[in-house]
mmCIF file of C-alpha atoms and ligand atoms in Angstrom:
data_model
loop_
_atom_site.group_PDB
_atom_site.id
_atom_site.type_symbol
_atom_site.label_atom_id
_atom_site.label_comp_id
_atom_site.label_asym_id
_atom_site.label_seq_id
_atom_site.Cartn_x
_atom_site.Cartn_y
_atom_site.Cartn_z
ATOM 1 C CA MET N 24 -49.368 25.986 21.828
ATOM 2 C CA ILE N 25 -46.339 24.510 20.073
ATOM 3 C CA ASP N 26 -43.751 24.637 22.840
ATOM 4 C CA LEU N 27 -40.114 24.458 21.698
ATOM 5 C CA ARG N 28 -38.602 26.022 24.827
ATOM 6 C CA SER N 29 -37.499 22.757 26.420
ATOM 7 C CA ASP N 30 -38.194 19.039 26.697
ATOM 8 C CA THR N 31 -39.086 19.683 30.356
ATOM 9 C CA VAL N 32 -42.543 20.811 29.161
ATOM 10 C CA THR N 33 -43.553 17.278 28.114
ATOM 11 C CA ARG N 34 -46.790 15.970 29.637
ATOM 12 C CA PRO N 35 -47.723 12.424 30.676
ATOM 13 C CA ASP N 36 -49.974 10.638 28.175
ATOM 14 C CA GLU N 37 -52.975 8.450 28.971
ATOM 15 C CA GLY N 38 -50.977 5.221 29.287
ATOM 16 C CA MET N 39 -48.529 6.819 31.681
ATOM 17 C CA ARG N 40 -51.318 8.319 33.782
ATOM 18 C CA ARG N 41 -52.990 4.902 34.020
ATOM 19 C CA ALA N 42 -49.714 3.285 35.097
ATOM 20 C CA MET N 43 -49.272 5.977 37.740
ATOM 21 C CA ALA N 44 -52.810 5.625 39.031
ATOM 22 C CA ALA N 45 -52.364 1.870 39.412
ATOM 23 C CA ALA N 46 -48.963 2.067 41.157
ATOM 24 C CA PRO N 47 -48.436 -0.186 44.184
ATOM 25 C CA VAL N 48 -46.967 2.111 46.845
ATOM 26 C CA GLY N 49 -45.434 2.124 50.313
ATOM 27 C CA ASP N 50 -43.293 4.460 52.376
ATOM 28 C CA ASP N 51 -40.058 4.847 50.445
ATOM 29 C CA VAL N 52 -38.151 6.343 53.385
ATOM 30 C CA TYR N 53 -38.682 2.978 55.101
ATOM 31 C CA GLY N 54 -37.613 1.318 51.834
ATOM 32 C CA ASP N 55 -41.174 -0.017 51.516
ATOM 33 C CA ASP N 56 -42.286 1.362 48.177
ATOM 34 C CA PRO N 57 -42.289 -1.570 45.725
ATOM 35 C CA SER N 58 -42.528 0.653 42.646
ATOM 36 C CA VAL N 59 -39.580 2.825 43.678
ATOM 37 C CA ASN N 60 -37.557 -0.272 44.566
ATOM 38 C CA LEU N 61 -38.323 -1.801 41.180
ATOM 39 C CA LEU N 62 -37.415 1.397 39.339
ATOM 40 C CA GLU N 63 -34.144 1.711 41.256
ATOM 41 C CA ARG N 64 -33.233 -1.870 40.332
ATOM 42 C CA GLU N 65 -34.202 -1.397 36.695
ATOM 43 C CA ILE N 66 -32.289 1.808 36.109
ATOM 44 C CA ALA N 67 -29.223 0.509 37.982
ATOM 45 C CA GLU N 68 -29.248 -2.561 35.779
ATOM 46 C CA ARG N 69 -29.652 -0.545 32.599
ATOM 47 C CA ALA N 70 -26.737 1.650 33.658
ATOM 48 C CA GLY N 71 -24.642 -1.375 34.624
ATOM 49 C CA LYS N 72 -24.256 -0.085 38.198
ATOM 50 C CA GLU N 73 -24.860 -1.900 41.492
ATOM 51 C CA ALA N 74 -27.491 0.496 42.813
ATOM 52 C CA ALA N 75 -29.592 3.567 42.149
ATOM 53 C CA LEU N 76 -31.482 6.203 44.097
ATOM 54 C CA PHE N 77 -34.708 7.893 42.995
ATOM 55 C CA LEU N 78 -34.809 11.662 43.548
ATOM 56 C CA PRO N 79 -37.352 14.352 42.727
ATOM 57 C CA THR N 80 -35.169 16.476 40.408
ATOM 58 C CA GLY N 81 -31.974 16.380 38.413
ATOM 59 C CA THR N 82 -30.682 19.321 40.418
ATOM 60 C CA GLN N 83 -31.092 17.403 43.653
ATOM 61 C CA ALA N 84 -29.564 14.296 42.072
ATOM 62 C CA ASN N 85 -26.461 16.275 41.041
ATOM 63 C CA LEU N 86 -26.291 17.961 44.464
ATOM 64 C CA VAL N 87 -26.514 14.646 46.311
ATOM 65 C CA ALA N 88 -23.927 13.197 43.902
ATOM 66 C CA LEU N 89 -21.475 16.004 44.668
ATOM 67 C CA LEU N 90 -22.147 15.885 48.421
ATOM 68 C CA THR N 91 -21.468 12.151 48.384
ATOM 69 C CA HIS N 92 -18.244 12.444 46.353
ATOM 70 C CA CYS N 93 -16.700 15.513 47.978
ATOM 71 C CA GLN N 94 -16.094 16.686 51.529
ATOM 72 C CA ARG N 95 -16.005 20.305 52.643
ATOM 73 C CA GLY N 96 -12.924 21.980 51.132
ATOM 74 C CA GLU N 97 -12.686 19.589 48.208
ATOM 75 C CA GLU N 98 -13.361 20.475 44.599
ATOM 76 C CA TYR N 99 -14.903 19.200 41.390
ATOM 77 C CA ILE N 100 -13.897 20.100 37.843
ATOM 78 C CA ALA N 101 -16.808 20.920 35.553
ATOM 79 C CA GLY N 102 -17.601 22.875 32.387
ATOM 80 C CA GLN N 103 -18.198 26.644 32.539
ATOM 81 C CA LYS N 104 -21.677 25.973 31.187
ATOM 82 C CA ALA N 105 -22.283 22.697 33.000
ATOM 83 C CA HIS N 106 -25.674 22.517 34.668
ATOM 84 C CA ASN N 107 -24.117 21.510 37.995
ATOM 85 C CA TYR N 108 -21.853 24.550 37.938
ATOM 86 C CA LEU N 109 -23.917 27.291 36.292
ATOM 87 C CA PHE N 110 -27.586 26.376 36.706
ATOM 88 C CA GLU N 111 -27.985 24.873 40.164
ATOM 89 C CA ALA N 112 -27.779 28.090 42.192
ATOM 90 C CA GLY N 113 -24.323 27.208 43.505
ATOM 91 C CA GLY N 114 -25.819 24.408 45.610
ATOM 92 C CA ALA N 115 -22.611 22.384 46.004
ATOM 93 C CA ALA N 116 -20.759 25.476 47.262
ATOM 94 C CA VAL N 117 -23.612 26.788 49.421
ATOM 95 C CA LEU N 118 -24.697 23.507 51.004
ATOM 96 C CA GLY N 119 -21.549 21.384 50.754
ATOM 97 C CA SER N 120 -18.668 23.897 50.938
ATOM 98 C CA ILE N 121 -17.477 22.165 47.764
ATOM 99 C CA GLN N 122 -15.475 24.356 45.404
ATOM 100 C CA PRO N 123 -16.132 24.179 41.676
ATOM 101 C CA GLN N 124 -13.200 24.449 39.273
ATOM 102 C CA PRO N 125 -14.866 25.383 35.982
ATOM 103 C CA ILE N 126 -13.082 25.112 32.635
ATOM 104 C CA ASP N 127 -14.218 25.841 29.083
ATOM 105 C CA ALA N 128 -15.691 22.949 27.159
ATOM 106 C CA ALA N 129 -14.379 22.243 23.660
ATOM 107 C CA PRO N 130 -16.799 22.908 20.761
ATOM 108 C CA ASP N 131 -17.847 19.222 20.846
ATOM 109 C CA GLY N 132 -18.941 19.465 24.497
ATOM 110 C CA THR N 133 -15.978 17.548 25.945
ATOM 111 C CA LEU N 134 -13.673 18.909 28.664
ATOM 112 C CA PRO N 135 -10.167 18.680 27.151
ATOM 113 C CA LEU N 136 -8.147 16.320 29.339
ATOM 114 C CA ASP N 137 -4.916 18.329 29.029
ATOM 115 C CA ILE N 138 -6.757 21.309 30.523
ATOM 116 C CA VAL N 139 -8.316 19.101 33.204
ATOM 117 C CA ALA N 140 -4.818 17.848 34.027
ATOM 118 C CA ALA N 141 -3.532 21.422 34.295
ATOM 119 C CA VAL N 142 -6.170 22.446 36.882
ATOM 120 C CA ILE N 143 -5.798 19.401 39.165
ATOM 121 C CA LYS N 144 -4.318 20.806 42.369
ATOM 122 C CA ALA N 145 -1.110 19.550 43.930
ATOM 123 C CA ASP N 146 -1.278 18.227 47.491
ATOM 124 C CA ASP N 147 -0.403 21.547 49.108
ATOM 125 C CA VAL N 148 -2.020 23.487 51.993
ATOM 126 C CA HIS N 149 -2.819 26.369 49.629
ATOM 127 C CA PHE N 150 -5.218 24.349 47.569
ATOM 128 C CA ALA N 151 -8.546 22.637 47.786
ATOM 129 C CA ARG N 152 -8.285 18.880 47.174
ATOM 130 C CA THR N 153 -9.370 17.924 43.657
ATOM 131 C CA ARG N 154 -11.699 14.934 43.933
ATOM 132 C CA LEU N 155 -13.925 14.681 40.910
ATOM 133 C CA LEU N 156 -14.308 15.277 37.203
ATOM 134 C CA SER N 157 -17.906 15.998 36.194
ATOM 135 C CA LEU N 158 -18.937 15.677 32.548
ATOM 136 C CA GLU N 159 -22.296 16.388 30.947
ATOM 137 C CA ASN N 160 -23.798 14.125 28.268
ATOM 138 C CA THR N 161 -25.514 15.437 26.224
ATOM 139 C CA HIS N 162 -24.097 18.935 26.674
ATOM 140 C CA ASN N 163 -26.301 21.498 24.912
ATOM 141 C CA GLY N 164 -27.562 18.675 22.725
ATOM 142 C CA LYS N 165 -24.050 17.495 21.848
ATOM 143 C CA VAL N 166 -23.136 13.826 22.219
ATOM 144 C CA LEU N 167 -19.773 13.167 23.879
ATOM 145 C CA PRO N 168 -17.804 10.731 21.672
ATOM 146 C CA LEU N 169 -17.454 7.216 23.114
ATOM 147 C CA GLU N 170 -13.695 7.300 22.601
ATOM 148 C CA TYR N 171 -13.501 10.502 24.651
ATOM 149 C CA LEU N 172 -15.494 8.869 27.465
ATOM 150 C CA ARG N 173 -13.064 5.963 27.484
ATOM 151 C CA GLN N 174 -10.079 8.326 27.619
ATOM 152 C CA ALA N 175 -11.657 10.373 30.421
ATOM 153 C CA TRP N 176 -12.264 7.166 32.355
ATOM 154 C CA GLU N 177 -8.642 6.019 32.010
ATOM 155 C CA PHE N 178 -7.408 9.513 32.807
ATOM 156 C CA THR N 179 -9.413 9.696 36.036
ATOM 157 C CA ARG N 180 -8.221 6.198 37.046
ATOM 158 C CA ALA N 181 -4.610 7.266 36.552
ATOM 159 C CA ARG N 182 -5.128 10.568 38.421
ATOM 160 C CA LYS N 183 -7.221 9.038 41.219
ATOM 161 C CA LEU N 184 -10.265 11.205 40.546
ATOM 162 C CA ALA N 185 -13.847 10.029 40.563
ATOM 163 C CA LEU N 186 -15.813 10.535 37.345
ATOM 164 C CA HIS N 187 -19.428 11.722 37.465
ATOM 165 C CA ILE N 188 -21.671 12.076 34.434
ATOM 166 C CA ASP N 189 -24.569 14.496 34.539
ATOM 167 C CA GLY N 190 -26.629 12.444 32.141
ATOM 168 C CA ALA N 191 -29.842 14.440 32.353
ATOM 169 C CA ARG N 192 -30.253 13.611 28.642
ATOM 170 C CA ILE N 193 -27.973 10.585 28.433
ATOM 171 C CA PHE N 194 -30.676 8.486 26.758
ATOM 172 C CA ASN N 195 -30.595 10.993 23.893
ATOM 173 C CA ALA N 196 -26.852 10.313 23.605
ATOM 174 C CA ALA N 197 -27.343 6.545 23.716
ATOM 175 C CA VAL N 198 -30.057 6.663 21.041
ATOM 176 C CA ALA N 199 -27.985 8.995 18.845
ATOM 177 C CA LEU N 200 -25.028 6.570 19.023
ATOM 178 C CA ASN N 201 -27.334 3.551 18.756
ATOM 179 C CA VAL N 202 -25.831 1.897 21.850
ATOM 180 C CA PRO N 203 -27.360 0.774 25.175
ATOM 181 C CA LEU N 204 -27.048 3.099 28.179
ATOM 182 C CA SER N 205 -24.419 0.828 29.743
ATOM 183 C CA ALA N 206 -22.067 1.413 26.779
ATOM 184 C CA LEU N 207 -21.825 5.030 27.957
ATOM 185 C CA SER N 208 -22.158 4.580 31.708
ATOM 186 C CA GLN N 209 -19.417 1.925 31.858
ATOM 187 C CA TYR N 210 -17.037 4.892 31.736
ATOM 188 C CA CYS N 211 -18.134 6.606 34.956
ATOM 189 C CA ASP N 212 -18.350 6.010 38.691
ATOM 190 C CA THR N 213 -21.693 7.731 39.030
ATOM 191 C CA LEU N 214 -24.422 8.891 36.720
ATOM 192 C CA THR N 215 -27.489 11.099 37.041
ATOM 193 C CA VAL N 216 -30.419 10.659 34.647
ATOM 194 C CA CYS N 217 -33.517 12.898 34.277
ATOM 195 C CA PHE N 218 -36.834 11.276 33.497
ATOM 196 C CA SER N 219 -38.808 14.508 33.286
ATOM 197 C CA LYS N 220 -37.253 15.726 30.047
ATOM 198 C CA GLY N 221 -37.400 13.902 26.718
ATOM 199 C CA LEU N 222 -38.592 10.698 28.372
ATOM 200 C CA GLY N 223 -41.809 12.481 29.273
ATOM 201 C CA ALA N 224 -42.329 11.501 32.923
ATOM 202 C CA PRO N 225 -43.750 14.329 35.040
ATOM 203 C CA VAL N 226 -41.190 14.138 37.879
ATOM 204 C CA GLY N 227 -38.040 12.244 38.771
ATOM 205 C CA SER N 228 -34.343 11.624 38.349
ATOM 206 C CA ALA N 229 -31.971 8.876 39.404
ATOM 207 C CA LEU N 230 -28.424 8.702 40.695
ATOM 208 C CA CYS N 231 -26.602 5.436 39.878
ATOM 209 C CA GLY N 232 -23.349 4.088 41.326
ATOM 210 C CA SER N 233 -21.841 1.436 43.582
ATOM 211 C CA ALA N 234 -23.959 -0.011 46.411
ATOM 212 C CA GLU N 235 -21.701 1.589 49.001
ATOM 213 C CA TYR N 236 -21.879 5.003 47.307
ATOM 214 C CA ILE N 237 -25.668 4.893 46.941
ATOM 215 C CA GLN N 238 -26.001 3.940 50.606
ATOM 216 C CA ARG N 239 -24.158 7.128 51.572
ATOM 217 C CA ALA N 240 -26.109 9.159 49.000
ATOM 218 C CA ARG N 241 -29.362 7.996 50.620
ATOM 219 C CA ARG N 242 -28.454 9.847 53.820
ATOM 220 C CA TRP N 243 -27.693 13.049 51.876
ATOM 221 C CA ARG N 244 -30.992 12.738 50.012
ATOM 222 C CA LYS N 245 -32.810 12.577 53.348
ATOM 223 C CA MET N 246 -30.842 15.557 54.633
ATOM 224 C CA VAL N 247 -31.717 17.798 51.678
ATOM 225 C CA GLY N 248 -35.377 16.849 51.928
ATOM 226 C CA GLY N 249 -35.616 14.394 49.054
ATOM 227 C CA GLY N 250 -36.927 11.444 51.063
ATOM 228 C CA MET N 251 -40.382 11.074 49.541
ATOM 229 C CA ARG N 252 -43.043 8.758 50.907
ATOM 230 C CA GLN N 253 -45.505 7.066 48.471
ATOM 231 C CA ALA N 254 -43.263 8.039 45.584
ATOM 232 C CA GLY N 255 -44.242 4.888 43.680
ATOM 233 C CA ILE N 256 -46.874 6.966 41.881
ATOM 234 C CA LEU N 257 -43.994 8.899 40.326
ATOM 235 C CA ALA N 258 -41.785 5.838 39.885
ATOM 236 C CA GLU N 259 -44.475 4.044 37.850
ATOM 237 C CA GLY N 260 -44.642 7.030 35.493
ATOM 238 C CA VAL N 261 -40.882 6.730 35.074
ATOM 239 C CA ARG N 262 -41.028 2.963 34.513
ATOM 240 C CA TYR N 263 -43.638 3.561 31.853
ATOM 241 C CA ALA N 264 -41.349 6.155 30.223
ATOM 242 C CA LEU N 265 -38.396 3.741 30.270
ATOM 243 C CA ALA N 266 -40.505 1.043 28.635
ATOM 244 C CA HIS N 267 -42.137 3.239 25.967
ATOM 245 C CA ASN N 268 -40.292 6.478 25.391
ATOM 246 C CA VAL N 269 -36.588 5.697 24.989
ATOM 247 C CA ASP N 270 -36.357 4.408 21.409
ATOM 248 C CA ARG N 271 -38.763 7.051 20.175
ATOM 249 C CA LEU N 272 -36.230 9.777 21.067
ATOM 250 C CA ARG N 273 -34.964 9.043 17.558
ATOM 251 C CA GLU N 274 -38.083 10.778 16.206
ATOM 252 C CA ASP N 275 -37.214 13.908 18.189
ATOM 253 C CA HIS N 276 -33.692 13.818 16.772
ATOM 254 C CA ASP N 277 -34.991 13.356 13.228
ATOM 255 C CA ASN N 278 -37.437 16.217 13.764
ATOM 256 C CA ALA N 279 -34.688 18.517 15.040
ATOM 257 C CA ALA N 280 -32.462 17.655 12.050
ATOM 258 C CA TRP N 281 -35.382 18.250 9.685
ATOM 259 C CA MET N 282 -36.109 21.652 11.211
ATOM 260 C CA ALA N 283 -32.420 22.595 11.051
ATOM 261 C CA GLN N 284 -32.447 21.863 7.317
ATOM 262 C CA GLN N 285 -35.679 23.781 6.727
ATOM 263 C CA LEU N 286 -34.485 26.843 8.652
ATOM 264 C CA ALA N 287 -31.096 26.744 6.924
ATOM 265 C CA ASP N 288 -32.966 26.777 3.596
ATOM 266 C CA LEU N 289 -34.642 30.003 4.778
ATOM 267 C CA GLY N 290 -31.191 31.481 5.369
ATOM 268 C CA VAL N 291 -31.306 31.150 9.166
ATOM 269 C CA THR N 292 -27.866 30.666 10.734
ATOM 270 C CA ILE N 293 -27.717 27.250 12.434
ATOM 271 C CA LEU N 294 -24.913 27.091 14.989
ATOM 272 C CA PRO N 295 -22.553 24.109 14.656
ATOM 273 C CA PRO N 296 -22.731 21.175 15.031
ATOM 274 C CA GLY N 297 -26.432 21.451 14.086
ATOM 275 C CA ALA N 298 -28.929 19.021 15.563
ATOM 276 C CA GLN N 299 -27.083 15.958 16.894
ATOM 277 C CA THR N 300 -29.967 15.122 19.206
ATOM 278 C CA ASN N 301 -33.177 16.988 20.096
ATOM 279 C CA MET N 302 -31.769 20.523 20.218
ATOM 280 C CA LEU N 303 -30.627 23.091 17.786
ATOM 281 C CA PHE N 304 -29.310 26.580 18.301
ATOM 282 C CA VAL N 305 -29.817 29.380 15.795
ATOM 283 C CA SER N 306 -28.180 32.775 15.712
ATOM 284 C CA LEU N 307 -30.403 35.771 14.968
ATOM 285 C CA PRO N 308 -29.588 39.397 14.164
ATOM 286 C CA ASP N 309 -30.354 41.578 17.230
ATOM 287 C CA GLU N 310 -33.413 43.270 15.696
ATOM 288 C CA GLN N 311 -34.965 39.856 14.923
ATOM 289 C CA ALA N 312 -33.992 38.391 18.303
ATOM 290 C CA ALA N 313 -35.997 41.060 20.123
ATOM 291 C CA ARG N 314 -39.143 40.526 18.011
ATOM 292 C CA LEU N 315 -39.203 36.785 17.341
ATOM 293 C CA GLY N 316 -40.379 35.574 20.778
ATOM 294 C CA PRO N 317 -43.473 37.795 21.134
ATOM 295 C CA TRP N 318 -44.262 37.450 17.395
ATOM 296 C CA MET N 319 -44.273 33.651 17.598
ATOM 297 C CA ARG N 320 -46.159 33.611 20.893
ATOM 298 C CA GLU N 321 -49.025 35.581 19.332
ATOM 299 C CA ARG N 322 -49.223 32.841 16.709
ATOM 300 C CA GLY N 323 -49.152 29.911 19.124
ATOM 301 C CA VAL N 324 -45.444 29.048 19.262
ATOM 302 C CA LEU N 325 -43.347 29.285 22.419
ATOM 303 C CA LEU N 326 -39.580 29.559 22.129
ATOM 304 C CA SER N 327 -36.736 31.016 24.170
ATOM 305 C CA ALA N 328 -35.801 33.647 21.612
ATOM 306 C CA GLY N 329 -32.593 35.670 21.883
ATOM 307 C CA PRO N 330 -29.446 36.374 19.873
ATOM 308 C CA VAL N 331 -28.891 32.630 20.327
ATOM 309 C CA THR N 332 -32.234 30.866 20.215
ATOM 310 C CA ARG N 333 -32.538 27.274 21.411
ATOM 311 C CA LEU N 334 -35.153 25.041 19.800
ATOM 312 C CA VAL N 335 -35.981 21.737 21.466
ATOM 313 C CA THR N 336 -38.036 18.893 20.001
ATOM 314 C CA HIS N 337 -39.827 16.355 22.188
ATOM 315 C CA ILE N 338 -42.644 13.860 22.508
ATOM 316 C CA ASN N 339 -45.387 16.506 22.308
ATOM 317 C CA ILE N 340 -44.046 18.032 19.058
ATOM 318 C CA THR N 341 -45.046 16.520 15.719
ATOM 319 C CA ARG N 342 -43.613 17.027 12.245
ATOM 320 C CA ALA N 343 -46.836 18.903 11.403
ATOM 321 C CA ASP N 344 -46.144 21.302 14.295
ATOM 322 C CA LEU N 345 -42.674 21.934 12.906
ATOM 323 C CA THR N 346 -44.010 22.471 9.396
ATOM 324 C CA ARG N 347 -46.197 25.191 10.890
ATOM 325 C CA VAL N 348 -43.215 26.720 12.743
ATOM 326 C CA VAL N 349 -41.122 26.828 9.551
ATOM 327 C CA GLU N 350 -43.999 28.470 7.670
ATOM 328 C CA LEU N 351 -44.374 31.072 10.428
ATOM 329 C CA TRP N 352 -40.619 31.664 10.402
ATOM 330 C CA ARG N 353 -40.796 32.466 6.701
ATOM 331 C CA GLU N 354 -43.601 34.981 7.390
ATOM 332 C CA PHE N 355 -41.594 36.448 10.225
ATOM 333 C CA GLN N 356 -38.588 36.998 7.963
ATOM 334 C CA GLU N 357 -40.812 38.685 5.379
ATOM 335 C CA SER N 358 -42.178 40.955 8.110
ATOM 336 C CA CYS N 359 -38.558 41.853 8.985
ATOM 337 C CA ALA N 360 -37.515 42.611 5.414
ATOM 338 C CA PRO N 361 -38.038 46.434 5.573
ATOM 339 C CA SER N 362 -35.812 46.773 8.625
ATOM 340 C CA SER N 363 -33.093 44.597 7.126
ATOM 341 C CA SER N 364 -33.090 46.664 3.937
ATOM 342 C CA GLY N 365 -32.856 49.672 6.279
ATOM 343 C CA ALA N 366 -29.793 48.071 7.766
ATOM 344 C CA ALA N 367 -28.409 47.508 4.274
ATOM 345 C CA GLN N 368 -28.997 51.204 3.491
ATOM 346 C CA ARG N 369 -27.289 52.288 6.668
ATOM 347 C CA ALA N 370 -24.362 50.068 5.740
ATOM 348 C CA LEU N 371 -24.276 51.741 2.311
ATOM 349 C CA TYR N 372 -23.976 55.188 3.896
ATOM 350 C CA GLY N 373 -21.222 53.920 6.213
HETATM 351 C C1 PLP H 412 -32.336 19.721 33.367
HETATM 352 C C2 PLP H 412 -30.962 19.376 33.738
HETATM 353 C C3 PLP H 412 -30.618 19.021 35.055
HETATM 354 C C4 PLP H 412 -31.561 19.013 36.223
HETATM 355 O O1 PLP H 412 -32.788 19.411 36.008
HETATM 356 P P1 PLP H 412 -34.046 19.473 36.998
HETATM 357 O O2 PLP H 412 -34.864 20.497 36.316
HETATM 358 O O3 PLP H 412 -33.569 19.897 38.335
HETATM 359 O O4 PLP H 412 -34.645 18.127 36.987
HETATM 360 C C5 PLP H 412 -29.320 18.676 35.283
HETATM 361 N N1 PLP H 412 -28.410 18.647 34.308
HETATM 362 C C6 PLP H 412 -28.698 18.969 33.046
HETATM 363 C C7 PLP H 412 -27.638 18.912 31.995
HETATM 364 C C8 PLP H 412 -29.981 19.353 32.717
HETATM 365 O O5 PLP H 412 -30.274 19.666 31.451
#
């Protein structure tokens, strides 16, 4: 199957499996796992932070980040479509009594700072205390501009808010801008990174921040059940991914841009800004949206089809796979032609 649903579907290759099999391990809850300790040092250093914590998922990393930043009755500002507001089952509210204050992101994926300023609560008994601004980079495949990150950093310093970056795909942003991770993470207090997406490791995320912050986060991780034991087997897969699979993200970005061009040539509507990283979104007429998913699946292609269809490139997708997808898309459009001329006829008769 050619699987374009997400970069979470990536599978470990032979080299990664060998590295995992050979991992020196210990009990990480005792701090004894050498591979986890090494990974935590490496990712902290790459992010330019004092310390890091290895967690099983990005969702748990974001949850632990929020629990460590905010007390009960405090709030964080995040995008309406931010993962840690919309897609984490309300964990911060359910488990931390932390209130989200969602706002709409701008078309470029940033949270406009004038709107952030307007929702920061005054110190008044009616309000939750605003503690944190949470940004997402990349957000739906969009790269937050470096200058915006710098402004958000200065803004949060001036307003005494902490700044968290959900950087599930931050390496895609770094590669797209051709800068090291630290060029982006210098503008945040804390950062989460997912290794199980485009980087191709089977499991794992990290939370990076100050030594004092990570020490407190470690207790929350234990509380929510994320204290793993011989987790070095996972950490070695991640270390392998960091050594081998970061720079190659460029190929995924090139592949996504190539597919965007090919589909545009077929008359498919590509939603702006197109493919900045490894994702593109296309808009389909309703009658096509309903048919495309099952039609492609029968022919060996998996995608999350809908009126807005997301296509994601990754390490297990080659240019030849995409050539096949474009060819199938052309056939699909031909198979739709009668119904679209029907639509044209209906339009003709009002
Ligand atoms: C995938 C993702 C996460 C967390 O994902 P897990 O599946 O829990 O590892 C967090 N934030 C963003 C933006 C994501 O895309």
